Tab-separated table of C-alpha atoms and ligand atoms in Angstrom:
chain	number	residue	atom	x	y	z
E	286	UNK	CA	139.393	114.280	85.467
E	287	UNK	CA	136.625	111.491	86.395
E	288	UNK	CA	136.088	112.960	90.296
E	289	UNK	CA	133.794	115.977	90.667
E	290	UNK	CA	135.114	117.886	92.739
E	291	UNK	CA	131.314	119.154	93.713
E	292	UNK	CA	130.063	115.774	93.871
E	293	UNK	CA	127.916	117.285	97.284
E	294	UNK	CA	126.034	119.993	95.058
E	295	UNK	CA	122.563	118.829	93.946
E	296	UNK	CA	122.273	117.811	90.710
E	297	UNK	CA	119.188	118.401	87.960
E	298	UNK	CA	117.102	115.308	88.175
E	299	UNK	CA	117.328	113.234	85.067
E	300	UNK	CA	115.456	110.134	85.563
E	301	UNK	CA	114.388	107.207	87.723
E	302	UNK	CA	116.898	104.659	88.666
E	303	UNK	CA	115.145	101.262	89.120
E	304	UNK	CA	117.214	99.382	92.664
E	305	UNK	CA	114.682	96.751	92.850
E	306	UNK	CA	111.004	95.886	91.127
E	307	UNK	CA	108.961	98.650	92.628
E	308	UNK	CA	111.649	100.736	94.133
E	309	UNK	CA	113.008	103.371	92.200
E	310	UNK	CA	115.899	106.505	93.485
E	311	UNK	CA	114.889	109.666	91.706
E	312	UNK	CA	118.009	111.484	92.261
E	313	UNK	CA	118.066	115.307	92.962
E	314	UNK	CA	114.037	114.887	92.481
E	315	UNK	CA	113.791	117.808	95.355
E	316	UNK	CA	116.519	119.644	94.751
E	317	UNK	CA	114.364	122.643	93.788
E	318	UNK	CA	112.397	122.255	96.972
E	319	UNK	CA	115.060	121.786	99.576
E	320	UNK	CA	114.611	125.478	101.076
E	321	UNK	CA	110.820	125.232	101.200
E	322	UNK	CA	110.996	121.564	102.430
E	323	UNK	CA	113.544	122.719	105.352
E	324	UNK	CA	111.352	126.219	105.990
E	325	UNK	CA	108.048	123.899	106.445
E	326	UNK	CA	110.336	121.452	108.778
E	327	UNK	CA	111.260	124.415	110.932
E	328	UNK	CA	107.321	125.215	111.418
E	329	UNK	CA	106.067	121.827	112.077
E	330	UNK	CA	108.970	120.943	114.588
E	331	UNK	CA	108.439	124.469	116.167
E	332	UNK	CA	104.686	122.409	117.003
E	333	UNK	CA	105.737	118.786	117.289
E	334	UNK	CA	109.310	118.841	118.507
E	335	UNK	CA	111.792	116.109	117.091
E	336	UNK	CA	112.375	113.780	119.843
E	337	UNK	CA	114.189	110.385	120.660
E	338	UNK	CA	111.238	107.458	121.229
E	339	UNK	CA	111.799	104.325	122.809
E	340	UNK	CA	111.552	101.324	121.324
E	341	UNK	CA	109.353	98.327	122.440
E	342	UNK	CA	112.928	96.794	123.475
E	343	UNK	CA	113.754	99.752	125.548
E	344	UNK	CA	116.139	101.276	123.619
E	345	UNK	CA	115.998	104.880	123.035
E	346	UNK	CA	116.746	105.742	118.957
E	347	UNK	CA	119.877	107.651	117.790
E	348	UNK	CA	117.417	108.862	115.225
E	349	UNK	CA	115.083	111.759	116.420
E	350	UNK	CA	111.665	112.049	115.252
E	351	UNK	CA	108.470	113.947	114.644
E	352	UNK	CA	104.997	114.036	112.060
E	353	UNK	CA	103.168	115.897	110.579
E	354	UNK	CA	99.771	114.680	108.863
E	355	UNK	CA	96.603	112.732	110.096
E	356	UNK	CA	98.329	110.485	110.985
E	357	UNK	CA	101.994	110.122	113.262
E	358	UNK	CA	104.464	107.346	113.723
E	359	UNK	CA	104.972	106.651	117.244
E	360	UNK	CA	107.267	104.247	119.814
E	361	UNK	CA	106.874	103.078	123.139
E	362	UNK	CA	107.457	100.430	125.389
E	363	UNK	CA	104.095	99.057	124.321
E	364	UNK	CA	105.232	99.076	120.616
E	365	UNK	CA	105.145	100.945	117.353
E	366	UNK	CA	101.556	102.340	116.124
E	367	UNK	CA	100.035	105.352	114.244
E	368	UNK	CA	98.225	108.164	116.228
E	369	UNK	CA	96.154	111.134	115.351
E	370	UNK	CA	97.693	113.386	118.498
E	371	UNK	CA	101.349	113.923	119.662
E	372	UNK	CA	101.714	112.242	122.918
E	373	UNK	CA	103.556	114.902	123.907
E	374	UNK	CA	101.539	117.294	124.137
E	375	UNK	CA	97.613	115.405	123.726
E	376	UNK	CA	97.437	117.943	120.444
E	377	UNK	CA	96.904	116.613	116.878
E	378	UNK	CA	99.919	116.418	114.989
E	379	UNK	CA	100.655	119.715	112.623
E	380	UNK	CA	98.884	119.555	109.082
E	381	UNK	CA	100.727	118.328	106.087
E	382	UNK	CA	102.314	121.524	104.704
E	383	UNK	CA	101.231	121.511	100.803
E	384	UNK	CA	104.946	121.767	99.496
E	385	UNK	CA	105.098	118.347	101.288
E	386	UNK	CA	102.261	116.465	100.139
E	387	UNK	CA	102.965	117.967	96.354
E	388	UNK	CA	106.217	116.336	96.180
E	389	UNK	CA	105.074	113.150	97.628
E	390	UNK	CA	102.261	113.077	95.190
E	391	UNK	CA	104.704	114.354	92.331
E	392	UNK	CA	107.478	111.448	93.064
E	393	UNK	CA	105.171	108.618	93.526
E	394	UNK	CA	103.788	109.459	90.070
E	395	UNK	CA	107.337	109.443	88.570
E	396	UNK	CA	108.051	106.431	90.324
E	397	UNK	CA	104.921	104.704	88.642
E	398	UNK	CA	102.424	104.916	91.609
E	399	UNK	CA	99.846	107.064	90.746
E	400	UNK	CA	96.709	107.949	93.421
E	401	UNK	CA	98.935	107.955	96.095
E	402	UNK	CA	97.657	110.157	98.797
E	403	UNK	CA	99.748	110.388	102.320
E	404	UNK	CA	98.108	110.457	105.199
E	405	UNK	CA	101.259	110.558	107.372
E	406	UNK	CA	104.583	112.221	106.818
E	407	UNK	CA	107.328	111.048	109.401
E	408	UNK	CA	110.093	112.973	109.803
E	409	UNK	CA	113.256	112.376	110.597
E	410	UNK	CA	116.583	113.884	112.584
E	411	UNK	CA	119.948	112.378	112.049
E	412	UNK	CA	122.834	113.736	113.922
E	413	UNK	CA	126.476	112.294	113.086
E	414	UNK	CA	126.384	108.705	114.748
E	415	UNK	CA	122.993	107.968	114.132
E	416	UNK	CA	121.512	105.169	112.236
E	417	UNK	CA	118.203	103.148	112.020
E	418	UNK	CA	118.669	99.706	111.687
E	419	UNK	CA	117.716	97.119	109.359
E	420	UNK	CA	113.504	96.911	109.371
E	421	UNK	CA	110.483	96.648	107.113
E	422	UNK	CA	107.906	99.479	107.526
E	423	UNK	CA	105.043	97.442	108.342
E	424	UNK	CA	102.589	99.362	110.726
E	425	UNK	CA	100.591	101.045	107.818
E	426	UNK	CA	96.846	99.982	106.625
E	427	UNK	CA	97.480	100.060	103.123
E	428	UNK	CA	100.020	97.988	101.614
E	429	UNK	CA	99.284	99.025	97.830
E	430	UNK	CA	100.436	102.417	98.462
E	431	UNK	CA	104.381	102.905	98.548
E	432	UNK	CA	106.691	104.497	100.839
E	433	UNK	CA	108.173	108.318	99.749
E	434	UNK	CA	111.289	108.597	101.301
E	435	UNK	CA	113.375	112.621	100.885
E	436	UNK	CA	116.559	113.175	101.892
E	437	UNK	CA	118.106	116.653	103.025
E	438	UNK	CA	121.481	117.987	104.399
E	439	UNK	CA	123.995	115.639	104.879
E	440	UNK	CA	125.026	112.892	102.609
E	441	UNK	CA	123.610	109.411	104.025
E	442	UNK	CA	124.008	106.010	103.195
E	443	UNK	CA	121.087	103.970	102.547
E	444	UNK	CA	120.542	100.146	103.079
E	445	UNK	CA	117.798	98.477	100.563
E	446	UNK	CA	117.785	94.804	100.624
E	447	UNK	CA	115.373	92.384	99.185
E	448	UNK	CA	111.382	91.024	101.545
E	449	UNK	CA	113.798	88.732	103.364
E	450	UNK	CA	115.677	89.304	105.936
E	451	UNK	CA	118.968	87.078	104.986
E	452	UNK	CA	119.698	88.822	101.842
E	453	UNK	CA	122.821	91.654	102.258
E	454	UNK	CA	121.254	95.161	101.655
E	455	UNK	CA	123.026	97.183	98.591
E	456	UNK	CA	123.887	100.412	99.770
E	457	UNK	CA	123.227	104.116	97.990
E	458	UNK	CA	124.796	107.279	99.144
E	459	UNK	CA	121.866	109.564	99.353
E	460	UNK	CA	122.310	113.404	99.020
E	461	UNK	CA	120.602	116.452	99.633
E	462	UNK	CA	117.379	116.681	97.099
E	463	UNK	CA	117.214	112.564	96.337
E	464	UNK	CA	113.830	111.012	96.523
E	465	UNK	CA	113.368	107.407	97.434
E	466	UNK	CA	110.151	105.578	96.486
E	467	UNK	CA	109.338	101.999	96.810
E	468	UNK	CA	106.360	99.780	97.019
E	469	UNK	CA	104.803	96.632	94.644
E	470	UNK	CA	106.672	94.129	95.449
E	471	UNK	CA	108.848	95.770	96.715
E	472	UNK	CA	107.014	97.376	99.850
E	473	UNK	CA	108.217	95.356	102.179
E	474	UNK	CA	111.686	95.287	101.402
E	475	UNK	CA	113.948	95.527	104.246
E	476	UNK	CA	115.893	98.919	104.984
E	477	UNK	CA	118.227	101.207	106.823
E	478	UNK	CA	120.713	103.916	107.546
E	479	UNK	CA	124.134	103.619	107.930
E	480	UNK	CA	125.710	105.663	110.715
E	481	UNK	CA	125.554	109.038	109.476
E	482	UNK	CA	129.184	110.469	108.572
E	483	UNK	CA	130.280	113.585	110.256
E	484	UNK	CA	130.129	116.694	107.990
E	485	UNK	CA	128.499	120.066	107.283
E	486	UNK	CA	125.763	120.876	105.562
E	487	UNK	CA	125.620	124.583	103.658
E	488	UNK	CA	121.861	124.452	105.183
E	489	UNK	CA	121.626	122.198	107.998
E	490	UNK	CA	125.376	122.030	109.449
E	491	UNK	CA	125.397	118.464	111.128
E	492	UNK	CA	122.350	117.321	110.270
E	493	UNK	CA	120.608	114.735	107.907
E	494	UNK	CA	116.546	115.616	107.505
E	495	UNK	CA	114.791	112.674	105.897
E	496	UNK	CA	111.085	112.963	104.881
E	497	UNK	CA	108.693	109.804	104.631
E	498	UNK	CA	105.830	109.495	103.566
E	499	UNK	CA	102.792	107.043	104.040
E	500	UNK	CA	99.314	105.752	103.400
E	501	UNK	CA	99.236	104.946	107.019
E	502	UNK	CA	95.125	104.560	107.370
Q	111	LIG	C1	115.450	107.215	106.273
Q	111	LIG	N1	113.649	105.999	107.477
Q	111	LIG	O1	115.609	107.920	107.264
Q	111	LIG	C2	114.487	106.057	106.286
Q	111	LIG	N2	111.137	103.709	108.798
Q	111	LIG	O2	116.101	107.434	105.209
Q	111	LIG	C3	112.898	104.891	107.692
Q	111	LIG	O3	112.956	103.992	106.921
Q	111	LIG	C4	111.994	104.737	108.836
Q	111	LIG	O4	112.843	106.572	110.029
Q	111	LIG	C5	110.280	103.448	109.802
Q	111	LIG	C6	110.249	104.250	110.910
Q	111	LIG	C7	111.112	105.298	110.991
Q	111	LIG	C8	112.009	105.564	109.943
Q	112	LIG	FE1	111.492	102.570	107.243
């Protein structure tokens, strides 16, 4: 028997699996989090709501989104920036729960990066369907510090290509409790989502929760 038939269950994280120089996948790294994780989601959306922006192009994003932190990562027509208030409602955007910013801090040291201290946590909604396209996260003020990306409820897969755009992404299914940290030379490299696959989630039914964290100032 090679298949596990429970392949979905979190498993006990092991060890970091290098993908690229400076990006590492620290699989089930949160797995003994997930419920706290999820319960300090449900406060901070119950403040900021998760909504759909717009892109600069007009488009409105299958992905929906919210922050927590200093600092928030925001759309409009006029283009992608940081703030320090939700537009939607003029207020600043929730605190960074602790259980957040410990595993942040926790992963990024396991991935290598030590010091690293997020000022912005985005988070983000996907619904069967939705995907975020190929793109380098490039709005933040500090480049040395790496991205901190968690993944909850459903299964996802994730796109991590190389700095330049014409290289083919590999692709990584991503489950419930896998961590995702990259920077070096690395922090630029070009990412995505693939359309998230219908399914349902013990915790989160048809959803897909992914955490990500930056030094945004
Ligand atoms: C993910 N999200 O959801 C990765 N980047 O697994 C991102 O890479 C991302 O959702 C920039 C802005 C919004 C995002
Ligand atoms: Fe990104």
């Amino acid at each position: 028997m090679t298949q596990n038939l429970f392949e979905e269950e979190p498993l006990a994280y092991v060890a970091p699996q290098v993908i690229a120089p400076g990006a590492v996948l620290l699989r089930g790294f949160a797995s003994d989090v997930g419920t706290a994780l999820l319960d300090a989601v449900t406060q901070v959306t119950a403040c900021a709501p998760l909504r759909h922006l717009v892109t600069p192009g007009g488009y409105t994003m299958s992905v929906a989104m919210s922050n927590c932190g200093a600092l928030g990562w925001v759309s409009d027509r006029t283009g992608y920036r940081y703030t320090r208030s939700d537009p939607l409602s003029g207020q600043p955007w929730p605190p960074m729960p602790d259980c957040f910013a410990d595993l942040a801090v926790r992963a990024a040291t396991e991935a290598g990066f030590e010091d690293f201290r997020p000022d912005a946590c985005l988070i983000n909604r996907y619904e069967p369907g939705a995907r975020l396209s190929l793109h380098q996260d490039k709005d933040e003020g500090d480049m040395t510090a790496p991205i901190v990306s968690v993944s909850l409820g459903l299964p996802a897969v994730f796109l991590f290509g190389s700095t330049l755009r014409k290289d083919r992404p590999a692709r990584y299914r991503l489950i419930h409790g896998d961590v995702a940290v990259w920077g070096g030379p690395s922090r630029l490299a070009y990412h995505g989502v693939a359309p998230l696959a219908e399914g349902d989630h013990p915790r989160l039914g048809r959803q897909r929760i992914n955490l990500t964290f930056r030094c945004a100032a």
